[in-house]
Coordinates of C-alpha atoms and ligand atoms in Angstrom, one line a residue:
M1 CA 47.8 -52.6 -99.9
L2 CA 44.9 -53.2 -97.5
N3 CA 41.2 -53.0 -98.7
I4 CA 39.9 -51.5 -95.5
R5 CA 36.1 -51.7 -95.0
I6 CA 34.3 -49.1 -92.8
E7 CA 31.5 -49.5 -90.3
P8 CA 30.8 -46.1 -88.8
I9 CA 29.6 -45.4 -85.4
A10 CA 25.8 -44.6 -85.1
Q11 CA 26.3 -41.7 -82.7
K12 CA 29.6 -39.8 -82.2
K13 CA 30.7 -39.3 -78.5
P14 CA 31.2 -35.9 -77.0
K15 CA 34.8 -34.7 -77.0
P16 CA 36.7 -34.1 -73.8
D17 CA 38.0 -30.8 -72.5
Q18 CA 41.3 -30.4 -74.3
N19 CA 42.8 -28.8 -71.2
K20 CA 42.1 -31.7 -69.0
L21 CA 43.1 -34.7 -71.1
G22 CA 45.9 -36.2 -69.0
F23 CA 47.2 -39.4 -70.6
G24 CA 45.1 -42.3 -71.9
N25 CA 41.8 -41.4 -70.4
Y26 CA 39.7 -40.8 -73.5
F27 CA 39.2 -43.0 -76.6
T28 CA 38.0 -41.9 -80.1
D29 CA 34.9 -43.1 -81.9
H30 CA 36.6 -45.8 -84.0
M31 CA 39.3 -48.3 -84.0
F32 CA 41.1 -50.4 -86.6
M33 CA 41.1 -54.2 -86.5
M34 CA 42.4 -57.0 -88.5
N35 CA 42.5 -60.7 -87.8
Y36 CA 45.1 -63.5 -88.4
T37 CA 44.8 -67.1 -88.7
E38 CA 47.7 -69.6 -89.5
G39 CA 47.5 -70.6 -93.2
K40 CA 45.4 -67.7 -94.1
G41 CA 47.5 -64.7 -93.1
W42 CA 46.1 -61.2 -92.0
Y43 CA 42.6 -60.7 -93.1
D44 CA 39.5 -58.5 -92.9
P45 CA 41.1 -55.0 -92.2
R46 CA 38.3 -52.8 -90.9
I47 CA 37.5 -49.5 -89.1
V48 CA 34.7 -50.2 -86.7
P49 CA 33.2 -48.3 -83.7
Y50 CA 35.5 -48.3 -80.6
G51 CA 34.1 -51.0 -78.3
D52 CA 34.6 -54.2 -76.4
I53 CA 36.4 -57.1 -77.9
A54 CA 34.5 -60.3 -77.2
L55 CA 36.9 -63.2 -76.4
P56 CA 36.5 -66.6 -74.8
P57 CA 37.8 -66.8 -71.2
A58 CA 40.4 -69.3 -72.4
A59 CA 41.8 -66.9 -75.1
M60 CA 45.5 -67.4 -74.7
V61 CA 46.4 -63.7 -74.3
F62 CA 44.7 -63.9 -70.9
H63 CA 46.9 -66.6 -69.6
Y64 CA 50.2 -66.5 -71.2
A65 CA 50.5 -62.9 -72.3
Q66 CA 51.4 -63.5 -75.9
E67 CA 50.8 -59.9 -77.0
M68 CA 52.7 -56.8 -77.9
F69 CA 51.9 -53.0 -78.3
E70 CA 53.3 -49.8 -79.7
G71 CA 53.0 -46.2 -79.1
L72 CA 53.3 -43.2 -81.4
K73 CA 51.6 -39.8 -81.9
A74 CA 49.7 -37.8 -84.5
Y75 CA 49.9 -34.0 -84.4
Y76 CA 47.8 -31.1 -85.8
T77 CA 50.3 -28.7 -87.4
A78 CA 49.9 -25.0 -87.7
D79 CA 48.9 -25.3 -91.4
G80 CA 46.0 -27.7 -90.5
T81 CA 47.6 -30.8 -91.8
V82 CA 48.0 -33.9 -89.5
Q83 CA 51.4 -35.6 -89.2
L84 CA 53.0 -38.6 -87.7
F85 CA 56.4 -38.7 -86.1
R86 CA 58.8 -41.4 -87.5
P87 CA 56.1 -44.1 -87.7
Q88 CA 58.4 -46.4 -89.8
K89 CA 60.6 -46.7 -86.6
N90 CA 57.6 -47.9 -84.6
I91 CA 56.6 -50.3 -87.3
E92 CA 60.1 -51.7 -87.5
R93 CA 60.2 -52.1 -83.6
M94 CA 56.8 -53.7 -83.9
N95 CA 58.0 -56.5 -86.1
N96 CA 61.1 -56.9 -83.9
T97 CA 58.8 -57.4 -81.0
N98 CA 56.7 -59.8 -83.0
E99 CA 59.7 -61.8 -83.8
R100 CA 60.6 -62.1 -80.0
M101 CA 57.0 -63.0 -79.1
C102 CA 56.4 -65.6 -81.9
I103 CA 53.6 -63.3 -83.3
P104 CA 53.3 -63.2 -87.1
Q105 CA 55.1 -60.4 -89.0
L106 CA 53.1 -57.6 -90.4
D107 CA 53.6 -55.8 -93.8
P108 CA 55.1 -52.4 -92.8
D109 CA 53.3 -50.7 -95.6
D110 CA 50.0 -52.2 -94.4
V111 CA 50.6 -51.0 -90.9
L112 CA 51.4 -47.5 -92.0
Q113 CA 48.3 -47.5 -94.3
A114 CA 46.1 -48.6 -91.3
I115 CA 47.6 -46.1 -89.0
K116 CA 47.0 -43.2 -91.5
A117 CA 43.5 -44.5 -92.2
I118 CA 42.2 -44.7 -88.6
V119 CA 43.9 -41.3 -87.6
D120 CA 42.3 -39.7 -90.7
Y121 CA 39.0 -41.2 -90.0
D122 CA 38.9 -39.9 -86.5
K123 CA 40.8 -36.7 -87.1
D124 CA 38.2 -34.6 -85.4
W125 CA 39.5 -36.0 -82.2
I126 CA 43.0 -34.7 -82.6
P127 CA 43.4 -32.0 -80.0
T128 CA 44.9 -28.6 -80.9
A129 CA 45.6 -27.1 -77.5
D130 CA 49.2 -26.5 -76.6
G131 CA 51.0 -29.7 -75.6
T132 CA 48.3 -32.1 -76.8
S133 CA 48.4 -34.8 -79.4
L134 CA 46.6 -37.9 -80.5
Y135 CA 48.3 -41.0 -79.0
I136 CA 48.1 -44.1 -81.2
R137 CA 48.2 -47.4 -79.6
P138 CA 48.6 -50.4 -81.9
F139 CA 48.5 -53.9 -80.3
I140 CA 48.3 -57.5 -81.1
I141 CA 46.8 -60.3 -79.0
A142 CA 46.8 -64.1 -79.2
T143 CA 43.1 -65.2 -79.3
D144 CA 43.3 -69.0 -79.6
E145 CA 40.9 -70.8 -77.1
H146 CA 43.5 -73.1 -75.6
L147 CA 45.4 -73.7 -72.5
G148 CA 48.4 -75.4 -73.5
V149 CA 51.6 -73.2 -73.6
H150 CA 52.1 -72.9 -77.4
I151 CA 52.4 -70.3 -80.0
A152 CA 48.9 -69.2 -81.0
K153 CA 47.5 -69.6 -84.4
N154 CA 45.0 -66.8 -84.2
Y155 CA 45.5 -63.1 -83.4
I156 CA 43.8 -59.6 -83.5
F157 CA 45.7 -56.6 -84.5
A158 CA 44.0 -53.5 -83.3
I159 CA 44.8 -49.7 -83.3
I160 CA 43.0 -47.4 -80.7
L161 CA 43.5 -43.7 -80.4
S162 CA 43.5 -41.5 -77.4
P163 CA 43.6 -37.6 -77.3
V164 CA 46.4 -36.8 -74.7
G165 CA 48.1 -34.1 -72.8
S166 CA 51.2 -34.7 -70.9
Y167 CA 52.0 -38.1 -69.4
Y168 CA 53.0 -36.8 -66.1
P169 CA 50.6 -34.5 -64.2
T170 CA 53.6 -32.2 -63.7
G171 CA 53.9 -31.7 -67.4
I172 CA 57.4 -30.4 -68.4
N173 CA 58.4 -29.9 -64.8
P174 CA 61.0 -32.2 -63.4
V175 CA 60.0 -35.6 -62.1
K176 CA 61.4 -37.3 -59.0
I177 CA 62.7 -40.8 -59.7
Y178 CA 63.4 -43.7 -57.4
I179 CA 66.4 -46.0 -58.1
E180 CA 65.1 -49.5 -57.6
T181 CA 67.5 -52.1 -56.1
E182 CA 65.2 -54.9 -55.1
F183 CA 63.1 -55.7 -58.0
V184 CA 64.2 -56.0 -61.8
R185 CA 62.4 -55.2 -64.9
A186 CA 64.4 -57.1 -67.5
V187 CA 67.4 -59.5 -67.9
K188 CA 69.8 -60.2 -70.8
G189 CA 68.0 -62.8 -73.0
G190 CA 64.6 -61.7 -71.8
T191 CA 62.1 -59.4 -73.5
G192 CA 63.5 -56.0 -72.3
Y193 CA 64.0 -54.7 -75.7
A194 CA 60.5 -55.8 -76.9
K195 CA 57.4 -53.6 -76.4
V196 CA 55.3 -56.3 -74.5
G197 CA 52.9 -55.9 -71.6
G198 CA 54.8 -58.3 -69.5
N199 CA 57.7 -55.8 -69.1
Y200 CA 55.3 -53.4 -67.7
A201 CA 53.5 -55.8 -65.4
A202 CA 56.9 -56.8 -64.0
S203 CA 57.5 -53.1 -63.3
L204 CA 54.4 -52.5 -61.2
K205 CA 55.8 -53.8 -57.9
G206 CA 58.6 -51.4 -58.0
Q207 CA 56.4 -48.6 -59.4
E208 CA 54.1 -49.1 -56.4
K209 CA 56.8 -48.7 -53.9
A210 CA 58.2 -45.6 -55.6
E211 CA 54.8 -43.9 -55.8
K212 CA 54.2 -44.6 -52.0
L213 CA 57.5 -42.7 -51.4
G214 CA 56.3 -39.8 -53.6
Y215 CA 58.4 -40.7 -56.6
A216 CA 56.9 -40.5 -60.3
Q217 CA 58.8 -43.6 -61.6
V218 CA 61.5 -46.1 -61.0
L219 CA 65.0 -46.2 -62.5
W220 CA 65.7 -49.8 -63.2
L221 CA 69.2 -51.3 -62.8
D222 CA 70.4 -54.3 -64.9
G223 CA 69.1 -57.6 -63.6
I224 CA 72.5 -59.3 -63.3
H225 CA 75.0 -56.9 -61.5
R226 CA 72.3 -54.6 -60.1
K227 CA 74.8 -52.0 -61.0
Y228 CA 74.2 -50.6 -64.5
I229 CA 71.3 -48.3 -65.5
D230 CA 68.7 -49.6 -67.9
E231 CA 65.8 -47.4 -68.3
V232 CA 63.0 -45.6 -66.5
G233 CA 59.5 -47.3 -66.4
A234 CA 58.1 -45.4 -69.3
M235 CA 61.2 -43.7 -70.7
N236 CA 64.7 -44.1 -71.8
V237 CA 67.2 -42.1 -69.7
F238 CA 70.0 -39.7 -70.5
F239 CA 72.5 -38.0 -68.1
V240 CA 74.7 -35.0 -68.6
I241 CA 78.1 -35.7 -66.9
D242 CA 80.6 -33.0 -67.0
G243 CA 79.3 -31.6 -70.2
E244 CA 79.0 -35.1 -71.9
V245 CA 75.6 -36.6 -72.7
V246 CA 75.5 -40.3 -71.9
T247 CA 72.7 -42.9 -72.2
P248 CA 72.8 -46.7 -71.6
A249 CA 73.7 -48.7 -74.8
L250 CA 71.1 -51.0 -76.2
D251 CA 73.5 -53.9 -76.9
E252 CA 72.5 -56.1 -73.8
G253 CA 69.0 -56.3 -75.1
N254 CA 67.5 -55.1 -71.8
I255 CA 66.5 -51.6 -72.9
L256 CA 63.6 -50.5 -75.2
P257 CA 65.1 -48.9 -78.3
G258 CA 63.0 -45.7 -78.0
V259 CA 62.2 -43.6 -81.1
T260 CA 62.5 -40.4 -79.0
R261 CA 65.8 -41.8 -77.6
D262 CA 67.1 -42.3 -81.2
S263 CA 65.8 -38.8 -82.2
C264 CA 67.6 -37.1 -79.2
L265 CA 70.9 -38.9 -80.1
A266 CA 70.5 -37.5 -83.7
L267 CA 69.8 -34.0 -82.5
L268 CA 72.5 -33.8 -80.0
R269 CA 75.0 -35.1 -82.6
S270 CA 73.8 -32.6 -85.1
W271 CA 74.5 -29.9 -82.6
G272 CA 78.1 -31.0 -82.1
I273 CA 77.4 -32.1 -78.5
K274 CA 79.3 -35.1 -77.3
V275 CA 77.0 -38.0 -76.8
T276 CA 78.0 -41.6 -76.0
E277 CA 75.9 -44.8 -75.7
R278 CA 77.5 -46.9 -73.1
K279 CA 77.2 -48.7 -69.8
V280 CA 76.4 -46.2 -67.0
S281 CA 76.8 -47.5 -63.5
I282 CA 75.0 -46.1 -60.5
D283 CA 78.4 -45.6 -58.8
E284 CA 79.5 -43.3 -61.6
L285 CA 76.3 -41.3 -61.2
V286 CA 76.8 -40.8 -57.5
Q287 CA 80.5 -39.9 -57.9
A288 CA 79.7 -37.4 -60.6
Y289 CA 77.0 -35.9 -58.5
D290 CA 79.3 -35.7 -55.4
A291 CA 81.9 -34.1 -57.5
G292 CA 79.3 -31.6 -58.8
K293 CA 79.5 -32.9 -62.4
L294 CA 76.0 -34.5 -62.8
D295 CA 74.7 -31.5 -64.7
E296 CA 71.3 -32.9 -65.9
A297 CA 69.2 -35.9 -66.2
F298 CA 66.1 -36.5 -68.4
G299 CA 63.8 -39.2 -69.7
T300 CA 62.7 -39.6 -73.3
G301 CA 59.7 -41.4 -74.6
T302 CA 56.8 -41.0 -76.9
A303 CA 54.3 -40.5 -74.1
A304 CA 56.7 -38.6 -71.9
V305 CA 58.4 -36.6 -74.7
I306 CA 61.3 -35.1 -72.8
S307 CA 60.9 -35.3 -69.0
P308 CA 63.5 -33.7 -66.9
I309 CA 64.5 -35.5 -63.8
G310 CA 64.8 -33.2 -60.8
E311 CA 65.7 -35.7 -58.1
L312 CA 67.1 -39.1 -57.9
N313 CA 66.9 -41.3 -54.8
D314 CA 69.6 -43.8 -54.5
D315 CA 68.8 -45.9 -51.4
G316 CA 68.0 -42.8 -49.4
K317 CA 70.7 -40.6 -50.9
I318 CA 68.8 -37.7 -52.5
M319 CA 70.5 -36.1 -55.6
T320 CA 68.9 -32.9 -56.6
L321 CA 69.6 -32.0 -60.3
S322 CA 69.7 -28.7 -62.1
G323 CA 68.4 -27.0 -58.9
G324 CA 65.1 -29.1 -59.4
K325 CA 64.5 -27.2 -62.7
I326 CA 64.7 -28.2 -66.3
G327 CA 68.3 -28.1 -67.6
P328 CA 69.4 -26.3 -70.8
I329 CA 70.0 -29.6 -72.8
S330 CA 66.6 -31.0 -71.8
Q331 CA 64.9 -27.7 -72.7
R332 CA 66.6 -27.5 -76.1
L333 CA 65.7 -31.0 -77.0
Y334 CA 62.1 -30.6 -75.8
D335 CA 61.7 -27.3 -77.9
T336 CA 63.3 -28.8 -81.0
L337 CA 61.5 -32.2 -80.9
T338 CA 58.1 -30.7 -80.2
G339 CA 58.7 -28.0 -82.7
I340 CA 59.3 -30.5 -85.5
Q341 CA 56.4 -32.6 -84.3
W342 CA 53.9 -29.8 -84.2
G343 CA 55.2 -28.4 -87.4
K344 CA 56.6 -25.2 -86.1
K345 CA 60.3 -26.0 -86.7
E346 CA 61.7 -27.2 -90.1
D347 CA 62.1 -31.0 -90.2
T348 CA 65.6 -31.1 -91.6
F349 CA 65.7 -34.9 -90.8
G350 CA 62.7 -35.9 -92.8
W351 CA 61.1 -37.4 -89.7
T352 CA 57.5 -36.4 -90.1
V353 CA 54.9 -38.2 -92.3
K354 CA 51.7 -36.5 -93.4
V355 CA 48.5 -38.4 -92.8
N356 CA 46.3 -36.4 -95.3
Ligands
COI401 C1 55.1 -44.7 -74.9 O1 56.0 -43.9 -74.6 O2 54.6 -44.7 -76.0 C2 54.9 -45.9 -74.1 O3 54.4 -46.9 -74.6 C3 55.3 -45.8 -72.7 C4 54.1 -46.1 -71.9 C5 53.0 -45.2 -71.7 C6 54.0 -47.5 -71.5

């Protein structure tokens, strides 16, 4: 159990217009912080005003990227309570990432307490407009002032909060995705399954290319065969092929084990829809498209929720899906998932956790 001290902000900031939030543009009045030093463990848990973190220029995170982050959301429900969606899954993934990045483990109960405490403290920032939520971004950085490539002995764990609308400016409307064949995001044995900034830095070159061509994001292929589908930049990906839902399996360690991905698998199975986690090759997709059997495609993620894919570009071959509209499975998943998250639908899975 953490003993969290509180240092309130002197003057609260004005709140942004809830209908123009976008994603990750605004930050609340406070943040949670805690330090770690080898031999001492995690210490000084505190809620302090949101503001700059002063670090020496030689702080290791700036040079060797020993860091990690997470992403989850808090929702205002119809009955005025605030709830989180499956926070334990994020916390579990957080410690898996820490293990890969040689960052010290956190006590899962302490992390949940910290998340609840900061969300509750800044709850006046949780937006209530349709389709909005409070995005929670926990992260850890290595802070040793040192230039040798070693595991750090000092870290900061922080949680910042951002009131958000939809991740894509198009909202729930389908996005156009570019299949990347030149650059890769992750390889077997790398950090693909971990939530680390380096994976996203490695994705920027492909993302830049895709955006110049008018695409929202990149669909990444595996780094070895350049053949099997991994994931989209900020989302896991699902395809509906001839009535069967398929999504790339996690076993190669290249893919982020998404909480939304896992929830979609559970929902689809509970509806009796056939869903398989397996390798999906780009050739299989193209063949299914040519045979008129690629019924739907969608991305899943905390930030993106369910994002239908309206177009795939495979080296100039344009595949238009569901007539460029949201398909029935994507729509049902979106409605059910967001219904549970906003407390409008019964949570039969026990996924939601009250903050207050
Ligand atoms: C999320 O969905 O929470 C993510 O972290 C994706 C992204 C915004 C990098």
